[in-house]
PDB file of C-alpha atoms and ligand atoms in Angstrom:
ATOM      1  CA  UNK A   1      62.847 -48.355  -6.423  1.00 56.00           C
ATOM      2  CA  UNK A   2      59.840 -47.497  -4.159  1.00 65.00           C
ATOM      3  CA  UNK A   3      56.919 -49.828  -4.912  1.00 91.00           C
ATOM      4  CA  UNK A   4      54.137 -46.599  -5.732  1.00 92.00           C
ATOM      5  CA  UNK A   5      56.869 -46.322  -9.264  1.00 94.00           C
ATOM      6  CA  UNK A   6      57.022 -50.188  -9.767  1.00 94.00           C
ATOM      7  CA  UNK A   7      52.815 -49.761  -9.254  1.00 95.00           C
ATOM      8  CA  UNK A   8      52.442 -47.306 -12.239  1.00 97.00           C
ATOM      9  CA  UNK A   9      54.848 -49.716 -14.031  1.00 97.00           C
ATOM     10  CA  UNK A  10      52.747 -52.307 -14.116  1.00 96.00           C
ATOM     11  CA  UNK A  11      49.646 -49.542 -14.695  1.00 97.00           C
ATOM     12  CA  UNK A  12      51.365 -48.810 -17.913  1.00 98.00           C
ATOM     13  CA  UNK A  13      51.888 -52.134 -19.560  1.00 98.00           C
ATOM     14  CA  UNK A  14      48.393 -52.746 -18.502  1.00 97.00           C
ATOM     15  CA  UNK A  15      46.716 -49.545 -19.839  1.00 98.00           C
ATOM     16  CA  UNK A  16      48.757 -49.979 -23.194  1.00 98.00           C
ATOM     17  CA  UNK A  17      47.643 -53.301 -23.683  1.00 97.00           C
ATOM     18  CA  UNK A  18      44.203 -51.874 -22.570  1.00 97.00           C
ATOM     19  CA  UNK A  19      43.971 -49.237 -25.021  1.00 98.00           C
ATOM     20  CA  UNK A  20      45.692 -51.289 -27.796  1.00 97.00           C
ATOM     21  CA  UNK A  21      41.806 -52.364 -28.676  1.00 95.00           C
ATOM     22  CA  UNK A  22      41.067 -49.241 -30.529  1.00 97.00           C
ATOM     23  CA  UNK A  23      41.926 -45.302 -31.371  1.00 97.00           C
ATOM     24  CA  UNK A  24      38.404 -44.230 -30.355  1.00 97.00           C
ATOM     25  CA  UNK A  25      39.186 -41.761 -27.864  1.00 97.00           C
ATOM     26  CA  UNK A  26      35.601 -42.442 -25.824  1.00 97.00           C
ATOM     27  CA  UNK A  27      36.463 -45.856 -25.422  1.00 97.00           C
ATOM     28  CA  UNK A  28      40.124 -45.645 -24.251  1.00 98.00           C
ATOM     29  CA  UNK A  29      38.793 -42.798 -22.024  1.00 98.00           C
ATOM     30  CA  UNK A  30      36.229 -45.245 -20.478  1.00 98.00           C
ATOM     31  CA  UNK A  31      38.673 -47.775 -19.532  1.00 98.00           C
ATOM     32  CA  UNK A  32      41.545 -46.126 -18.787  1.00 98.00           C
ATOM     33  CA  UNK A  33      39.358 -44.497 -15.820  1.00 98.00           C
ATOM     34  CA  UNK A  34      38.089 -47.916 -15.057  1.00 98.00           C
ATOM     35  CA  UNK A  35      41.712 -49.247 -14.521  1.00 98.00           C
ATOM     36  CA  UNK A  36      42.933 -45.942 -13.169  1.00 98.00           C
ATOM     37  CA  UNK A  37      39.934 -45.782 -10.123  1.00 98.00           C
ATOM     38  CA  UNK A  38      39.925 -49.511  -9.043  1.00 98.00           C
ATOM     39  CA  UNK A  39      44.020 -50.104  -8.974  1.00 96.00           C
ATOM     40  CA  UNK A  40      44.539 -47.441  -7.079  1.00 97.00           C
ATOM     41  CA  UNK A  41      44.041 -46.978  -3.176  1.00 96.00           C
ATOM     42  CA  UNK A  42      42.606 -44.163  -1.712  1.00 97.00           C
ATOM     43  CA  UNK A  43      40.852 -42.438  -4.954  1.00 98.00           C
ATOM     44  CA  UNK A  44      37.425 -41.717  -5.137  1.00 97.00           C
ATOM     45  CA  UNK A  45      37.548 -40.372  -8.394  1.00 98.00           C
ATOM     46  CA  UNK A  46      39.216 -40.333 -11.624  1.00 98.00           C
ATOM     47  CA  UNK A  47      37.969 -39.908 -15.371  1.00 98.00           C
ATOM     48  CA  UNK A  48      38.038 -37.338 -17.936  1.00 98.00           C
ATOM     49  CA  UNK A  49      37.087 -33.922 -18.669  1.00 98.00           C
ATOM     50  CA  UNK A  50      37.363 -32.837 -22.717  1.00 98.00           C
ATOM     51  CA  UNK A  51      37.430 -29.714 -24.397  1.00 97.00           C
ATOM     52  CA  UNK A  52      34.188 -28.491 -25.854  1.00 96.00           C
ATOM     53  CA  UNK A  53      33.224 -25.110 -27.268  1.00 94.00           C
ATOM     54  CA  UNK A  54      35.983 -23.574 -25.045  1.00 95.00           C
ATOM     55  CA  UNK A  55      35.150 -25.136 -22.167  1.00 97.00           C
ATOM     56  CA  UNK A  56      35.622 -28.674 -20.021  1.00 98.00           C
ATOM     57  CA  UNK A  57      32.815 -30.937 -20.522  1.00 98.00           C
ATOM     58  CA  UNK A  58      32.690 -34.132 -18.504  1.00 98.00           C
ATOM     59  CA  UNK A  59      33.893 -37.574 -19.937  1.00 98.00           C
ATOM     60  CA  UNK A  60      34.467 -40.958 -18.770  1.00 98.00           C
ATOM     61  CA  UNK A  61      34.701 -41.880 -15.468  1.00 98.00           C
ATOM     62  CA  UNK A  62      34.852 -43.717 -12.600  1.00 98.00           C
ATOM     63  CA  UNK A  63      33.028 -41.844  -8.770  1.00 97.00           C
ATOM     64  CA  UNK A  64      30.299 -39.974  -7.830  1.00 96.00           C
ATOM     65  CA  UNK A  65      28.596 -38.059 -10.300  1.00 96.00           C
ATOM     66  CA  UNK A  66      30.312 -34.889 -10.848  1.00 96.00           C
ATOM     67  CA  UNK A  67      29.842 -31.352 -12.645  1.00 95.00           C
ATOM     68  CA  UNK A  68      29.265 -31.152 -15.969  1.00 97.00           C
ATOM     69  CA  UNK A  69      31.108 -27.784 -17.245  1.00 97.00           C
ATOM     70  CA  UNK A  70      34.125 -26.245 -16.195  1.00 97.00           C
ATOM     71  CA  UNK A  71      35.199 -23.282 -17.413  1.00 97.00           C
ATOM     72  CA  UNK A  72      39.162 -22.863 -18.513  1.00 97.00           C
ATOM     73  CA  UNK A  73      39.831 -20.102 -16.047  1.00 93.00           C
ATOM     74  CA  UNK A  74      38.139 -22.066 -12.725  1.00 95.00           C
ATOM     75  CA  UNK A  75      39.254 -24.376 -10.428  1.00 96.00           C
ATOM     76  CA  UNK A  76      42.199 -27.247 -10.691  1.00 97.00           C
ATOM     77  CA  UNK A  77      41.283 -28.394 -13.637  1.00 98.00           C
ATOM     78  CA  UNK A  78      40.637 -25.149 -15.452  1.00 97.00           C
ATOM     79  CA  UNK A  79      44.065 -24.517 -14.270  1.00 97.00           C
ATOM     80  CA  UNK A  80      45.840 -27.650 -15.535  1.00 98.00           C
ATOM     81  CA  UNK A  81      44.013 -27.075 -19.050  1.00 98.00           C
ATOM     82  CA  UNK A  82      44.786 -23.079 -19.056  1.00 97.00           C
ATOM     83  CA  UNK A  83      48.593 -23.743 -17.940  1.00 97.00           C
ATOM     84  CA  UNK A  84      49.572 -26.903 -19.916  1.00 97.00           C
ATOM     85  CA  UNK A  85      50.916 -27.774 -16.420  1.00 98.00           C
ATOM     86  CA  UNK A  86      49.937 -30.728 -14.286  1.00 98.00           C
ATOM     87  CA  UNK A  87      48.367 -29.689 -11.532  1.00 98.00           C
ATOM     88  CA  UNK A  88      49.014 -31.486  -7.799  1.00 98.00           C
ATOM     89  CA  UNK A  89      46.818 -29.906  -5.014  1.00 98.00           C
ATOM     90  CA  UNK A  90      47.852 -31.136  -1.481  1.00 98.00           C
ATOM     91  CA  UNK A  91      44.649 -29.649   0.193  1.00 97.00           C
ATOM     92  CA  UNK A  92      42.039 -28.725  -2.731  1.00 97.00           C
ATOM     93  CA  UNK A  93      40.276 -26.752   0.710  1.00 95.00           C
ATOM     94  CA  UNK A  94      43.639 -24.097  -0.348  1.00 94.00           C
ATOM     95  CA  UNK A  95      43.064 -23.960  -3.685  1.00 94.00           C
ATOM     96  CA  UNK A  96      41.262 -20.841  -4.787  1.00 91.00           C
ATOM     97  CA  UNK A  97      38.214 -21.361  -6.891  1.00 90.00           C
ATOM     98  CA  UNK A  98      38.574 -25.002  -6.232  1.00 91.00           C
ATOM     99  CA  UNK A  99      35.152 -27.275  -7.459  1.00 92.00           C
ATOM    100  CA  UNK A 100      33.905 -29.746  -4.726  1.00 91.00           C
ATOM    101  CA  UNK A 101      31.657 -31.916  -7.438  1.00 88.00           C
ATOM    102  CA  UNK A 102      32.947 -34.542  -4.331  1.00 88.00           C
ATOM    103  CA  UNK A 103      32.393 -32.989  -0.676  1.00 91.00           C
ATOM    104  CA  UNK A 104      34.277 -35.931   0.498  1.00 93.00           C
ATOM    105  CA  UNK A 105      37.427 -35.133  -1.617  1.00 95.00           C
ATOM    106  CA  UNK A 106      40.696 -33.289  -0.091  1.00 96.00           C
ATOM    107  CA  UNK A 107      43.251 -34.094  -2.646  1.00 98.00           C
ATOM    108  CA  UNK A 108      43.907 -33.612  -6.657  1.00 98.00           C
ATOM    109  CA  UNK A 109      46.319 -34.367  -9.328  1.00 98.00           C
ATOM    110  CA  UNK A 110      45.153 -33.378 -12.494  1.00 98.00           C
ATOM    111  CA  UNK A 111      46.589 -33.739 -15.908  1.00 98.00           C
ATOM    112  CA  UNK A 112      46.151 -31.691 -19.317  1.00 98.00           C
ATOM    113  CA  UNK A 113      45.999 -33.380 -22.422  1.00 98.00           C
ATOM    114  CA  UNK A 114      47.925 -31.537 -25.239  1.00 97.00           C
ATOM    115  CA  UNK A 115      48.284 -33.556 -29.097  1.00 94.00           C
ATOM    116  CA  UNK A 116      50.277 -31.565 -31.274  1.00 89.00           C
ATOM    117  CA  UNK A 117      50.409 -28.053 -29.109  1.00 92.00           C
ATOM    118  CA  UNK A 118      46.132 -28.490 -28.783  1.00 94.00           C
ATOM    119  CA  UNK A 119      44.005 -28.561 -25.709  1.00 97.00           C
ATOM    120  CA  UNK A 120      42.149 -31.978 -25.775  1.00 97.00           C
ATOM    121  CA  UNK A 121      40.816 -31.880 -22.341  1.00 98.00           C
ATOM    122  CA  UNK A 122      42.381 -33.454 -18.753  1.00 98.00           C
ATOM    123  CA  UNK A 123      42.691 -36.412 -16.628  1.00 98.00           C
ATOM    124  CA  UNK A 124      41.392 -36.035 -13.340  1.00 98.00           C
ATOM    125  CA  UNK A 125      42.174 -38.091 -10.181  1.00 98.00           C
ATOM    126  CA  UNK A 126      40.583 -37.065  -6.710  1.00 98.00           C
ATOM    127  CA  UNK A 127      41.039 -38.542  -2.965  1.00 98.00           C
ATOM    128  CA  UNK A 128      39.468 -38.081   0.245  1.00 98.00           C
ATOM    129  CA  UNK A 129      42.863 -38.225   1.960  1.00 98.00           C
ATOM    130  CA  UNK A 130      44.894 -34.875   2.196  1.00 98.00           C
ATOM    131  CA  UNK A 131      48.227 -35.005   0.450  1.00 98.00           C
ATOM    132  CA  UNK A 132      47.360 -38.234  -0.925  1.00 98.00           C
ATOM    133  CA  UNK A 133      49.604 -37.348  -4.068  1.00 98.00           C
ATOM    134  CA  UNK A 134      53.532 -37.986  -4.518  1.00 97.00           C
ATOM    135  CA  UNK A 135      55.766 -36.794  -7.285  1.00 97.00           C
ATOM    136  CA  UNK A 136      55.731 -40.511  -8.429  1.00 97.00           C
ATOM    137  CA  UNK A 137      51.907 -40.613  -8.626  1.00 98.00           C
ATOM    138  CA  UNK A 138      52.254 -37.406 -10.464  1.00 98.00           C
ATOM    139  CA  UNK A 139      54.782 -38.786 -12.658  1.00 98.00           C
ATOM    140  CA  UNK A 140      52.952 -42.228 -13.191  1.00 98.00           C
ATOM    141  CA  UNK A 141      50.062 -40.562 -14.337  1.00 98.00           C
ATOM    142  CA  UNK A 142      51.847 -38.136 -16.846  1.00 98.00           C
ATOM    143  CA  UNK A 143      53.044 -41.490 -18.155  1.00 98.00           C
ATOM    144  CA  UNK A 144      49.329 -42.888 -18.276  1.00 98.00           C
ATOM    145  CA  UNK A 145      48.010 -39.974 -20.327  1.00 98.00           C
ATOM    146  CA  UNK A 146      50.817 -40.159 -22.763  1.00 98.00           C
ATOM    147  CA  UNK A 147      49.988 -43.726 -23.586  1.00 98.00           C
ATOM    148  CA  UNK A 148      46.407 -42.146 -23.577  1.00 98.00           C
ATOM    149  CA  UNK A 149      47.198 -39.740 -26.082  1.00 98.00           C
ATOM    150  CA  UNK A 150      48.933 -42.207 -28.297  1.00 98.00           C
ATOM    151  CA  UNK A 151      46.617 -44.440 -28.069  1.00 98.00           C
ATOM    152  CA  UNK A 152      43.505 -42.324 -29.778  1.00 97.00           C
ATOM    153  CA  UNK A 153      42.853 -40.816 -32.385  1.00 96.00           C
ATOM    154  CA  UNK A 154      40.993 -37.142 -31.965  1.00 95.00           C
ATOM    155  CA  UNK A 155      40.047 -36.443 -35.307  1.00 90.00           C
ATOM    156  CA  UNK A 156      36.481 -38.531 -33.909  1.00 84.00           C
ATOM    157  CA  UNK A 157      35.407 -35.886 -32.039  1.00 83.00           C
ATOM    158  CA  UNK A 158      34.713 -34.213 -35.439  1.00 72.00           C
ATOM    159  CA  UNK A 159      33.076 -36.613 -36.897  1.00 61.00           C
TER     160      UNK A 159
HETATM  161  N1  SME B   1      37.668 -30.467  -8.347  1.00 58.76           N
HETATM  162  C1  SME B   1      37.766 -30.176  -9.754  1.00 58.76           C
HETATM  163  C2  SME B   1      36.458 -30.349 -10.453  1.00 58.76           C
HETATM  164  C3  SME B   1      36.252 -31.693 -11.041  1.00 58.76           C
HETATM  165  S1  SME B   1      35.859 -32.849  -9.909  1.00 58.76           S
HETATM  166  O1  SME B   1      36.892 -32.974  -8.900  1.00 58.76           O
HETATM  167  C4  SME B   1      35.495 -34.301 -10.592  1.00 58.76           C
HETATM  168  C5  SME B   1      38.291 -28.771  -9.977  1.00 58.76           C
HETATM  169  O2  SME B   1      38.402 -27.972  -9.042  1.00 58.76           O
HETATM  170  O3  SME B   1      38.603 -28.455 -11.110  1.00 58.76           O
END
């Protein structure tokens, strides 16, 4: 087993015990991209984007300060959201309609977050190194957003 799998291993017991604190989903949000951004190497940022009024609003996170909306139909993250389909970017400088909130950043792996066939919004992880993404990262943090999902209860965004 390659040590970047037995990594997100030990990222997932630590984000479930993590999020284990409460179902809000701002909280879990928050430190999920705390843990996310300071355990990994090579990331200069990670955090949240939700769904609001049918478009990507900016949650917690760890970086630079970074846009605010995204639209569904632009960029990677527009694309993760719009496809249901994580998206892994080896050179974001390819990527048509790509957002540079991050001059500095080259790479992307982003994440949607579906509960129960709905769009809540997506995980986000940037780098400044090209290709900085494997399919275990990928993997690890498909795992990470489950235990996200599980771990929060949506029905406070409503409230
Ligand atoms: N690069 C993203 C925008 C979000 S920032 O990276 C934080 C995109 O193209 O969707």
């Amino acid at each position: 087993m390659n040590s970047r799998v037995e990594q997100y291993q030990g990222l997932a017991t630590q984000a479930k015990g993590l999020l284990a604190a409460t179902d809000d989903p701002v909280a879990n949000a928050a430190n999920l991209a705390a843990l996310i951004f300071n355990m990994l190497e090579q990331v200069n940022w990670a955090g949240f984007y939700f769904l609001r009024d049918g478009r990507l609003l900016v949650g917690p996170f760890q970086g630079q300060p970074a846009c605010v909306e995204i639209s569904l139909t632009t960029g990677v993250c527009g694309a993760a959201a719009s496809s249901g389909k994580t998206q892994r970017v080896a050179d974001v400088h390819e990527f048509p309609g790509h957002i540079a909130c991050d001059v500095n950043s080259r790479s992307e792996l982003v994440v949607p977050l579906y509960e129960g066939g709905s769009l809540i919004g997506v995980l986000d992880l940037d780098s400044p190194v090209i290709n900085r993404f494997d399919q275990a990262d990928q993997q690890g943090l498909e795992t990470l957003a489950e235990i996200y999902l599980e771990a929060s209860d949506f029905s406070y965004f409503n409230k």
